[in-house]
């Protein structure tokens, strides 16, 4: 396939490289000056999209997605597919879907989980929204860049799944960190805490696979001085998307709301910016009950 790939950052770069390695003809564009193995670079988003069977975007947010989509949609041939893998708000995904449909294009919103390691290793999970035809066109590419793709429903359903998942993740990380901080103050050894909780009803991905306590459980960003991994800033972005969606859908999400407020305080009012989202543990450690 001829593929245009726009947004070649931490995630998009290795994803595009994997498509090129699998034999696809990939033309890339990024605002920054980047070079990716096997990918020829165009000098605009529209130039990367012209003549492509599939155009993939991997961009920071919904506003940038809408701006890039306005450039690339007129450059694409009818019947081609636009596949957005960024994490953005559901409204932006649906707006781009409507513009793509009006131009005779297929659209899939397909945010990912699996992080930078998953992007490099081709083991991402895609959660996709769009028509059956659109999903079928993108699926062979998901198979190269990832190990699993779930067709969640119509346009926007992929973003809905992503923000619900990450709302659980943010809430669970906070719960795990505050429990460790309480355990410390009760004089409980952290390894014993892990041994019990990781095999009891308090277990979770944040405890078992991404333990926020250094030296405990499998290797995680806590063992690397909380270098991200998954940055607290990005968790804040996703929690804001979840609360924006909850507002527009009139859903009651008190834990998500509180998690958003805590990450906002950590990132914008304290020293959380640039740290992994599991650095909530040293934050709680330093605090007492107010
Ligand atoms: P990144 O900042 O490394 O990459 C974004 C790229 O987009 C940058 O290279 C930037 O120069 C480029 N860009 C910005 N505006 C542009 C424009 N108008 N035209 C062309 N290029 C433009 O970010 P990332 O970590 O690769 O994340 C990308 C998306 O994936 C985000 O939506 C993020 O939430 C999501 N995501 C990230 C992770 C992760 O672990 N990093 C995991 C899952 C999902």
GROMACS .gro file of C-alpha atoms and ligand atoms in nm:
model
  334
    1UNK     CA    1   0.000   0.000   0.000
    2UNK     CA    2   0.096   0.363  -0.040
    3UNK     CA    3   0.080   0.514   0.307
    4UNK     CA    4   0.105   0.877   0.420
    5UNK     CA    5   0.215   0.910   0.784
    6UNK     CA    6   0.178   1.244   0.962
    7UNK     CA    7   0.321   1.298   1.310
    8UNK     CA    8   0.646   1.104   1.347
    9UNK     CA    9   0.717   1.158   1.719
   10UNK     CA   10   0.783   0.904   1.994
   11UNK     CA   11   0.494   0.686   1.881
   12UNK     CA   12   0.445   0.771   1.512
   13UNK     CA   13   0.814   0.735   1.423
   14UNK     CA   14   0.851   0.368   1.515
   15UNK     CA   15   0.500   0.286   1.386
   16UNK     CA   16   0.588   0.430   1.045
   17UNK     CA   17   0.923   0.247   1.048
   18UNK     CA   18   0.743  -0.085   1.111
   19UNK     CA   19   0.509  -0.025   0.814
   20UNK     CA   20   0.808   0.051   0.589
   21UNK     CA   21   0.993  -0.258   0.716
   22UNK     CA   22   0.690  -0.469   0.622
   23UNK     CA   23   0.724  -0.353   0.261
   24UNK     CA   24   0.474  -0.066   0.238
   25UNK     CA   25   0.564   0.254   0.058
   26UNK     CA   26   0.556   0.513   0.337
   27UNK     CA   27   0.578   0.890   0.287
   28UNK     CA   28   0.600   1.088   0.610
   29UNK     CA   29   0.557   1.444   0.730
   30UNK     CA   30   0.629   1.605   1.065
   31UNK     CA   31   0.658   1.970   1.166
   32UNK     CA   32   0.986   1.885   1.330
   33UNK     CA   33   1.288   1.780   1.128
   34UNK     CA   34   1.291   1.401   1.168
   35UNK     CA   35   1.432   1.106   0.975
   36UNK     CA   36   1.276   0.760   1.001
   37UNK     CA   37   1.425   0.437   0.864
   38UNK     CA   38   1.265   0.343   0.532
   39UNK     CA   39   1.029   0.645   0.523
   40UNK     CA   40   1.067   0.912   0.255
   41UNK     CA   41   0.983   1.261   0.379
   42UNK     CA   42   0.744   1.507   0.212
   43UNK     CA   43   0.750   1.880   0.271
   44UNK     CA   44   0.384   1.915   0.375
   45UNK     CA   45   0.105   1.702   0.520
   46UNK     CA   46  -0.093   1.737   0.195
   47UNK     CA   47   0.206   1.618  -0.010
   48UNK     CA   48   0.245   1.310   0.215
   49UNK     CA   49  -0.127   1.234   0.173
   50UNK     CA   50  -0.153   1.281  -0.205
   51UNK     CA   51  -0.208   0.949  -0.383
   52UNK     CA   52  -0.200   0.745  -0.060
   53UNK     CA   53  -0.432   0.447  -0.005
   54UNK     CA   54  -0.422   0.513   0.369
   55UNK     CA   55  -0.315   0.823   0.562
   56UNK     CA   56  -0.225   0.771   0.929
   57UNK     CA   57  -0.202   1.057   1.179
   58UNK     CA   58  -0.030   1.035   1.521
   59UNK     CA   59  -0.058   1.385   1.668
   60UNK     CA   60  -0.064   1.552   2.012
   61UNK     CA   61  -0.430   1.660   2.038
   62UNK     CA   62  -0.770   1.712   1.876
   63UNK     CA   63  -0.710   2.071   1.770
   64UNK     CA   64  -0.397   1.974   1.577
   65UNK     CA   65  -0.576   1.671   1.432
   66UNK     CA   66  -0.857   1.895   1.299
   67UNK     CA   67  -0.604   2.135   1.142
   68UNK     CA   68  -0.405   1.854   0.979
   69UNK     CA   69  -0.725   1.682   0.857
   70UNK     CA   70  -0.836   2.006   0.690
   71UNK     CA   71  -0.508   1.999   0.492
   72UNK     CA   72  -0.499   1.632   0.401
   73UNK     CA   73  -0.864   1.549   0.325
   74UNK     CA   74  -0.873   1.759   0.003
   75UNK     CA   75  -0.545   1.598  -0.108
   76UNK     CA   76  -0.674   1.240  -0.073
   77UNK     CA   77  -0.836   1.034  -0.349
   78UNK     CA   78  -1.199   0.918  -0.302
   79UNK     CA   79  -1.210   0.573  -0.142
   80UNK     CA   80  -0.884   0.620   0.049
   81UNK     CA   81  -0.886   0.590   0.430
   82UNK     CA   82  -0.781   0.836   0.698
   83UNK     CA   83  -0.677   0.658   1.019
   84UNK     CA   84  -0.615   0.868   1.328
   85UNK     CA   85  -0.416   0.690   1.598
   86UNK     CA   86  -0.374   0.993   1.829
   87UNK     CA   87  -0.557   1.016   2.161
   88UNK     CA   88  -0.808   1.300   2.112
   89UNK     CA   89  -1.156   1.404   2.226
   90UNK     CA   90  -1.453   1.211   2.091
   91UNK     CA   91  -1.600   1.528   1.933
   92UNK     CA   92  -1.286   1.590   1.724
   93UNK     CA   93  -1.286   1.228   1.605
   94UNK     CA   94  -1.651   1.256   1.499
   95UNK     CA   95  -1.596   1.595   1.331
   96UNK     CA   96  -1.307   1.460   1.123
   97UNK     CA   97  -1.516   1.153   1.037
   98UNK     CA   98  -1.794   1.380   0.904
   99UNK     CA   99  -1.549   1.584   0.692
  100UNK     CA  100  -1.386   1.267   0.558
  101UNK     CA  101  -1.725   1.115   0.471
  102UNK     CA  102  -1.828   1.433   0.288
  103UNK     CA  103  -1.514   1.398   0.073
  104UNK     CA  104  -1.590   1.031  -0.007
  105UNK     CA  105  -1.319   0.900   0.226
  106UNK     CA  106  -1.321   0.626   0.489
  107UNK     CA  107  -1.227   0.721   0.846
  108UNK     CA  108  -1.118   0.523   1.150
  109UNK     CA  109  -1.032   0.660   1.494
  110UNK     CA  110  -0.784   0.410   1.630
  111UNK     CA  111  -0.605   0.522   1.946
  112UNK     CA  112  -0.353   0.282   2.090
  113UNK     CA  113  -0.230   0.142   2.416
  114UNK     CA  114   0.111  -0.012   2.470
  115UNK     CA  115   0.332   0.298   2.483
  116UNK     CA  116   0.664   0.361   2.318
  117UNK     CA  117   0.780   0.001   2.371
  118UNK     CA  118   0.467  -0.129   2.199
  119UNK     CA  119   0.515   0.113   1.909
  120UNK     CA  120   0.876   0.003   1.858
  121UNK     CA  121   0.801  -0.368   1.900
  122UNK     CA  122   0.485  -0.369   1.684
  123UNK     CA  123   0.279  -0.491   1.980
  124UNK     CA  124   0.028  -0.207   2.023
  125UNK     CA  125  -0.341  -0.262   2.093
  126UNK     CA  126  -0.571  -0.060   1.864
  127UNK     CA  127  -0.923   0.035   1.970
  128UNK     CA  128  -1.106   0.139   1.658
  129UNK     CA  129  -1.422   0.329   1.564
  130UNK     CA  130  -1.565   0.357   1.214
  131UNK     CA  131  -1.757   0.165   0.949
  132UNK     CA  132  -1.687  -0.203   0.880
  133UNK     CA  133  -1.534  -0.106   0.541
  134UNK     CA  134  -1.306   0.150   0.700
  135UNK     CA  135  -1.192  -0.095   0.968
  136UNK     CA  136  -1.129  -0.368   0.707
  137UNK     CA  137  -0.906  -0.133   0.506
  138UNK     CA  138  -0.697  -0.039   0.810
  139UNK     CA  139  -0.682  -0.381   0.977
  140UNK     CA  140  -0.381  -0.522   0.784
  141UNK     CA  141  -0.183  -0.218   0.898
  142UNK     CA  142  -0.297  -0.262   1.259
  143UNK     CA  143  -0.168  -0.620   1.234
  144UNK     CA  144   0.180  -0.489   1.145
  145UNK     CA  145   0.193  -0.212   1.406
  146UNK     CA  146   0.020  -0.407   1.680
  147UNK     CA  147  -0.086  -0.742   1.818
  148UNK     CA  148  -0.455  -0.673   1.866
  149UNK     CA  149  -0.722  -0.451   1.711
  150UNK     CA  150  -1.075  -0.429   1.852
  151UNK     CA  151  -1.348  -0.276   1.635
  152UNK     CA  152  -1.542  -0.094   1.907
  153UNK     CA  153  -1.824   0.059   1.698
  154UNK     CA  154  -1.889   0.371   1.490
  155UNK     CA  155  -1.660   0.672   1.463
  156UNK     CA  156  -1.561   0.799   1.807
  157UNK     CA  157  -1.599   0.457   1.972
  158UNK     CA  158  -1.221   0.399   1.970
  159UNK     CA  159  -1.159   0.726   2.153
  160UNK     CA  160  -1.442   0.646   2.395
  161UNK     CA  161  -1.279   0.311   2.481
  162UNK     CA  162  -0.937   0.475   2.520
  163UNK     CA  163  -1.048   0.749   2.760
  164UNK     CA  164  -1.258   0.510   2.969
  165UNK     CA  165  -0.958   0.275   2.997
  166UNK     CA  166  -0.725   0.558   3.094
  167UNK     CA  167  -0.973   0.697   3.346
  168UNK     CA  168  -0.959   0.357   3.520
  169UNK     CA  169  -0.580   0.363   3.492
  170UNK     CA  170  -0.546   0.709   3.651
  171UNK     CA  171  -0.784   0.628   3.935
  172UNK     CA  172  -0.616   0.293   3.998
  173UNK     CA  173  -0.266   0.442   4.002
  174UNK     CA  174  -0.373   0.695   4.264
  175UNK     CA  175  -0.538   0.422   4.474
  176UNK     CA  176  -0.226   0.205   4.453
  177UNK     CA  177   0.006   0.494   4.547
  178UNK     CA  178  -0.201   0.615   4.841
  179UNK     CA  179  -0.224   0.258   4.971
  180UNK     CA  180   0.157   0.222   4.956
  181UNK     CA  181   0.197   0.555   5.139
  182UNK     CA  182  -0.047   0.440   5.409
  183UNK     CA  183   0.130   0.103   5.434
  184UNK     CA  184   0.462   0.288   5.488
  185UNK     CA  185   0.314   0.488   5.773
  186UNK     CA  186   0.173   0.169   5.928
  187UNK     CA  187   0.525   0.021   5.923
  188UNK     CA  188   0.448  -0.240   5.658
  189UNK     CA  189   0.739  -0.354   5.441
  190UNK     CA  190   0.679  -0.260   5.074
  191UNK     CA  191   0.780  -0.599   4.940
  192UNK     CA  192   0.532  -0.768   5.178
  193UNK     CA  193   0.264  -0.520   5.070
  194UNK     CA  194   0.332  -0.614   4.706
  195UNK     CA  195   0.338  -0.988   4.781
  196UNK     CA  196  -0.003  -0.968   4.945
  197UNK     CA  197  -0.187  -0.719   4.723
  198UNK     CA  198  -0.056  -0.852   4.390
  199UNK     CA  199  -0.220  -1.187   4.471
  200UNK     CA  200  -0.524  -1.052   4.659
  201UNK     CA  201  -0.838  -0.864   4.564
  202UNK     CA  202  -0.656  -0.528   4.553
  203UNK     CA  203  -0.445  -0.641   4.257
  204UNK     CA  204  -0.436  -0.433   3.939
  205UNK     CA  205  -0.218  -0.360   3.638
  206UNK     CA  206  -0.069  -0.063   3.826
  207UNK     CA  207   0.034  -0.287   4.117
  208UNK     CA  208   0.127  -0.605   3.932
  209UNK     CA  209   0.281  -0.482   3.606
  210UNK     CA  210   0.379  -0.118   3.671
  211UNK     CA  211   0.444  -0.109   4.044
  212UNK     CA  212   0.501   0.253   4.161
  213UNK     CA  213   0.740   0.146   4.442
  214UNK     CA  214   1.110   0.127   4.340
  215UNK     CA  215   1.272  -0.214   4.375
  216UNK     CA  216   0.940  -0.393   4.410
  217UNK     CA  217   0.764  -0.600   4.142
  218UNK     CA  218   0.876  -0.609   3.778
  219UNK     CA  219   1.098  -0.334   3.630
  220UNK     CA  220   0.899  -0.012   3.597
  221UNK     CA  221   0.965   0.365   3.569
  222UNK     CA  222   0.988   0.372   3.953
  223UNK     CA  223   1.316   0.183   3.911
  224UNK     CA  224   1.444   0.455   3.678
  225UNK     CA  225   1.382   0.756   3.903
  226UNK     CA  226   1.030   0.794   3.758
  227UNK     CA  227   1.151   0.884   3.408
  228UNK     CA  228   0.843   0.830   3.186
  229UNK     CA  229   0.714   0.566   3.064
  230UNK     CA  230   0.382   0.732   3.053
  231UNK     CA  231   0.417   1.092   3.163
  232UNK     CA  232   0.193   1.242   3.432
  233UNK     CA  233   0.126   1.524   3.182
  234UNK     CA  234  -0.021   1.274   2.934
  235UNK     CA  235  -0.230   1.113   3.208
  236UNK     CA  236  -0.365   1.458   3.292
  237UNK     CA  237  -0.450   1.513   2.925
  238UNK     CA  238  -0.641   1.183   2.910
  239UNK     CA  239  -0.824   1.246   3.239
  240UNK     CA  240  -0.931   1.587   3.105
  241UNK     CA  241  -1.062   1.417   2.790
  242UNK     CA  242  -1.257   1.174   3.007
  243UNK     CA  243  -1.414   1.455   3.209
  244UNK     CA  244  -1.490   1.658   2.896
  245UNK     CA  245  -1.668   1.351   2.756
  246UNK     CA  246  -1.847   1.292   3.088
  247UNK     CA  247  -1.971   1.653   3.085
  248UNK     CA  248  -2.107   1.629   2.733
  249UNK     CA  249  -2.267   1.287   2.800
  250UNK     CA  250  -2.401   1.388   3.145
  251UNK     CA  251  -2.221   1.096   3.315
  252UNK     CA  252  -2.145   1.098   3.689
  253UNK     CA  253  -1.771   1.020   3.726
  254UNK     CA  254  -1.666   1.138   4.075
  255UNK     CA  255  -1.347   0.927   4.090
  256UNK     CA  256  -1.238   1.039   3.744
  257UNK     CA  257  -1.305   1.398   3.843
  258UNK     CA  258  -1.094   1.366   4.157
  259UNK     CA  259  -0.815   1.190   3.967
  260UNK     CA  260  -0.811   1.477   3.717
  261UNK     CA  261  -0.788   1.732   4.000
  262UNK     CA  262  -0.502   1.541   4.168
  263UNK     CA  263  -0.300   1.504   3.847
  264UNK     CA  264  -0.362   1.873   3.765
  265UNK     CA  265  -0.229   1.971   4.109
  266UNK     CA  266   0.069   1.737   4.070
  267UNK     CA  267   0.164   1.849   3.717
  268UNK     CA  268   0.073   2.217   3.727
  269UNK     CA  269   0.100   2.312   4.096
  270UNK     CA  270   0.378   2.080   4.219
  271UNK     CA  271   0.676   1.902   4.063
  272UNK     CA  272   0.501   1.631   3.859
  273UNK     CA  273   0.564   1.773   3.509
  274UNK     CA  274   0.801   1.551   3.313
  275UNK     CA  275   0.776   1.262   3.560
  276UNK     CA  276   0.611   0.928   3.512
  277UNK     CA  277   0.248   0.911   3.626
  278UNK     CA  278   0.350   0.660   3.897
  279UNK     CA  279   0.550   0.938   4.070
  280UNK     CA  280   0.228   0.996   4.264
  281UNK     CA  281   0.384   0.759   4.522
  282UNK     CA  282   0.671   0.988   4.632
  283UNK     CA  283   0.416   1.272   4.626
  284UNK     CA  284   0.189   1.094   4.876
  285UNK     CA  285   0.488   0.978   5.082
  286UNK     CA  286   0.582   1.339   5.158
  287UNK     CA  287   0.236   1.439   5.268
  288UNK     CA  288   0.036   1.405   5.586
  289UNK     CA  289  -0.337   1.415   5.643
  290UNK     CA  290  -0.476   1.766   5.596
  291LIG     P1  291   0.509   1.326   2.034
  291LIG     O1  292   0.496   1.467   2.083
  291LIG     O2  293   0.637   1.254   2.052
  291LIG     O3  294   0.475   1.324   1.876
  291LIG     C1  295   0.385   1.410   1.811
  291LIG     C2  296   0.447   1.453   1.679
  291LIG     O4  297   0.352   1.531   1.606
  291LIG     C3  298   0.572   1.541   1.700
  291LIG     O5  299   0.681   1.485   1.629
  291LIG     C4  300   0.529   1.676   1.642
  291LIG     O6  301   0.637   1.747   1.579
  291LIG     C5  302   0.425   1.635   1.541
  291LIG     N1  303   0.332   1.741   1.504
  291LIG     C6  304   0.269   1.829   1.587
  291LIG     N2  305   0.190   1.911   1.515
  291LIG     C7  306   0.203   1.874   1.385
  291LIG     C8  307   0.148   1.921   1.263
  291LIG     N3  308   0.060   2.023   1.260
  291LIG     N4  309   0.185   1.861   1.148
  291LIG     C9  310   0.273   1.757   1.150
  291LIG     N5  311   0.329   1.709   1.263
  291LIG    C10  312   0.295   1.768   1.379
  291LIG     O7  313   0.388   1.248   2.098
  291LIG     P2  314   0.369   1.088   2.107
  291LIG     O8  315   0.417   1.038   2.239
  291LIG     O9  316   0.419   1.026   1.980
  291LIG    O10  317   0.208   1.080   2.115
  291LIG    C11  318   0.128   1.096   2.000
  291LIG    C12  319  -0.017   1.062   2.038
  291LIG    O11  320  -0.023   0.929   2.087
  291LIG    C13  321  -0.075   1.152   2.147
  291LIG    O12  322  -0.209   1.180   2.114
  291LIG    C14  323  -0.064   1.066   2.273
  291LIG    O13  324  -0.163   1.097   2.370
  291LIG    C15  325  -0.085   0.928   2.215
  291LIG     N6  326  -0.026   0.818   2.294
  291LIG    C16  327   0.101   0.827   2.343
  291LIG    C17  328   0.154   0.722   2.416
  291LIG    C18  329   0.294   0.729   2.474
  291LIG    O14  330   0.328   0.644   2.558
  291LIG     N7  331   0.378   0.824   2.431
  291LIG    C19  332   0.078   0.605   2.438
  291LIG    C20  333  -0.050   0.596   2.383
  291LIG    C21  334  -0.101   0.704   2.311
   0.00000   0.00000   0.00000
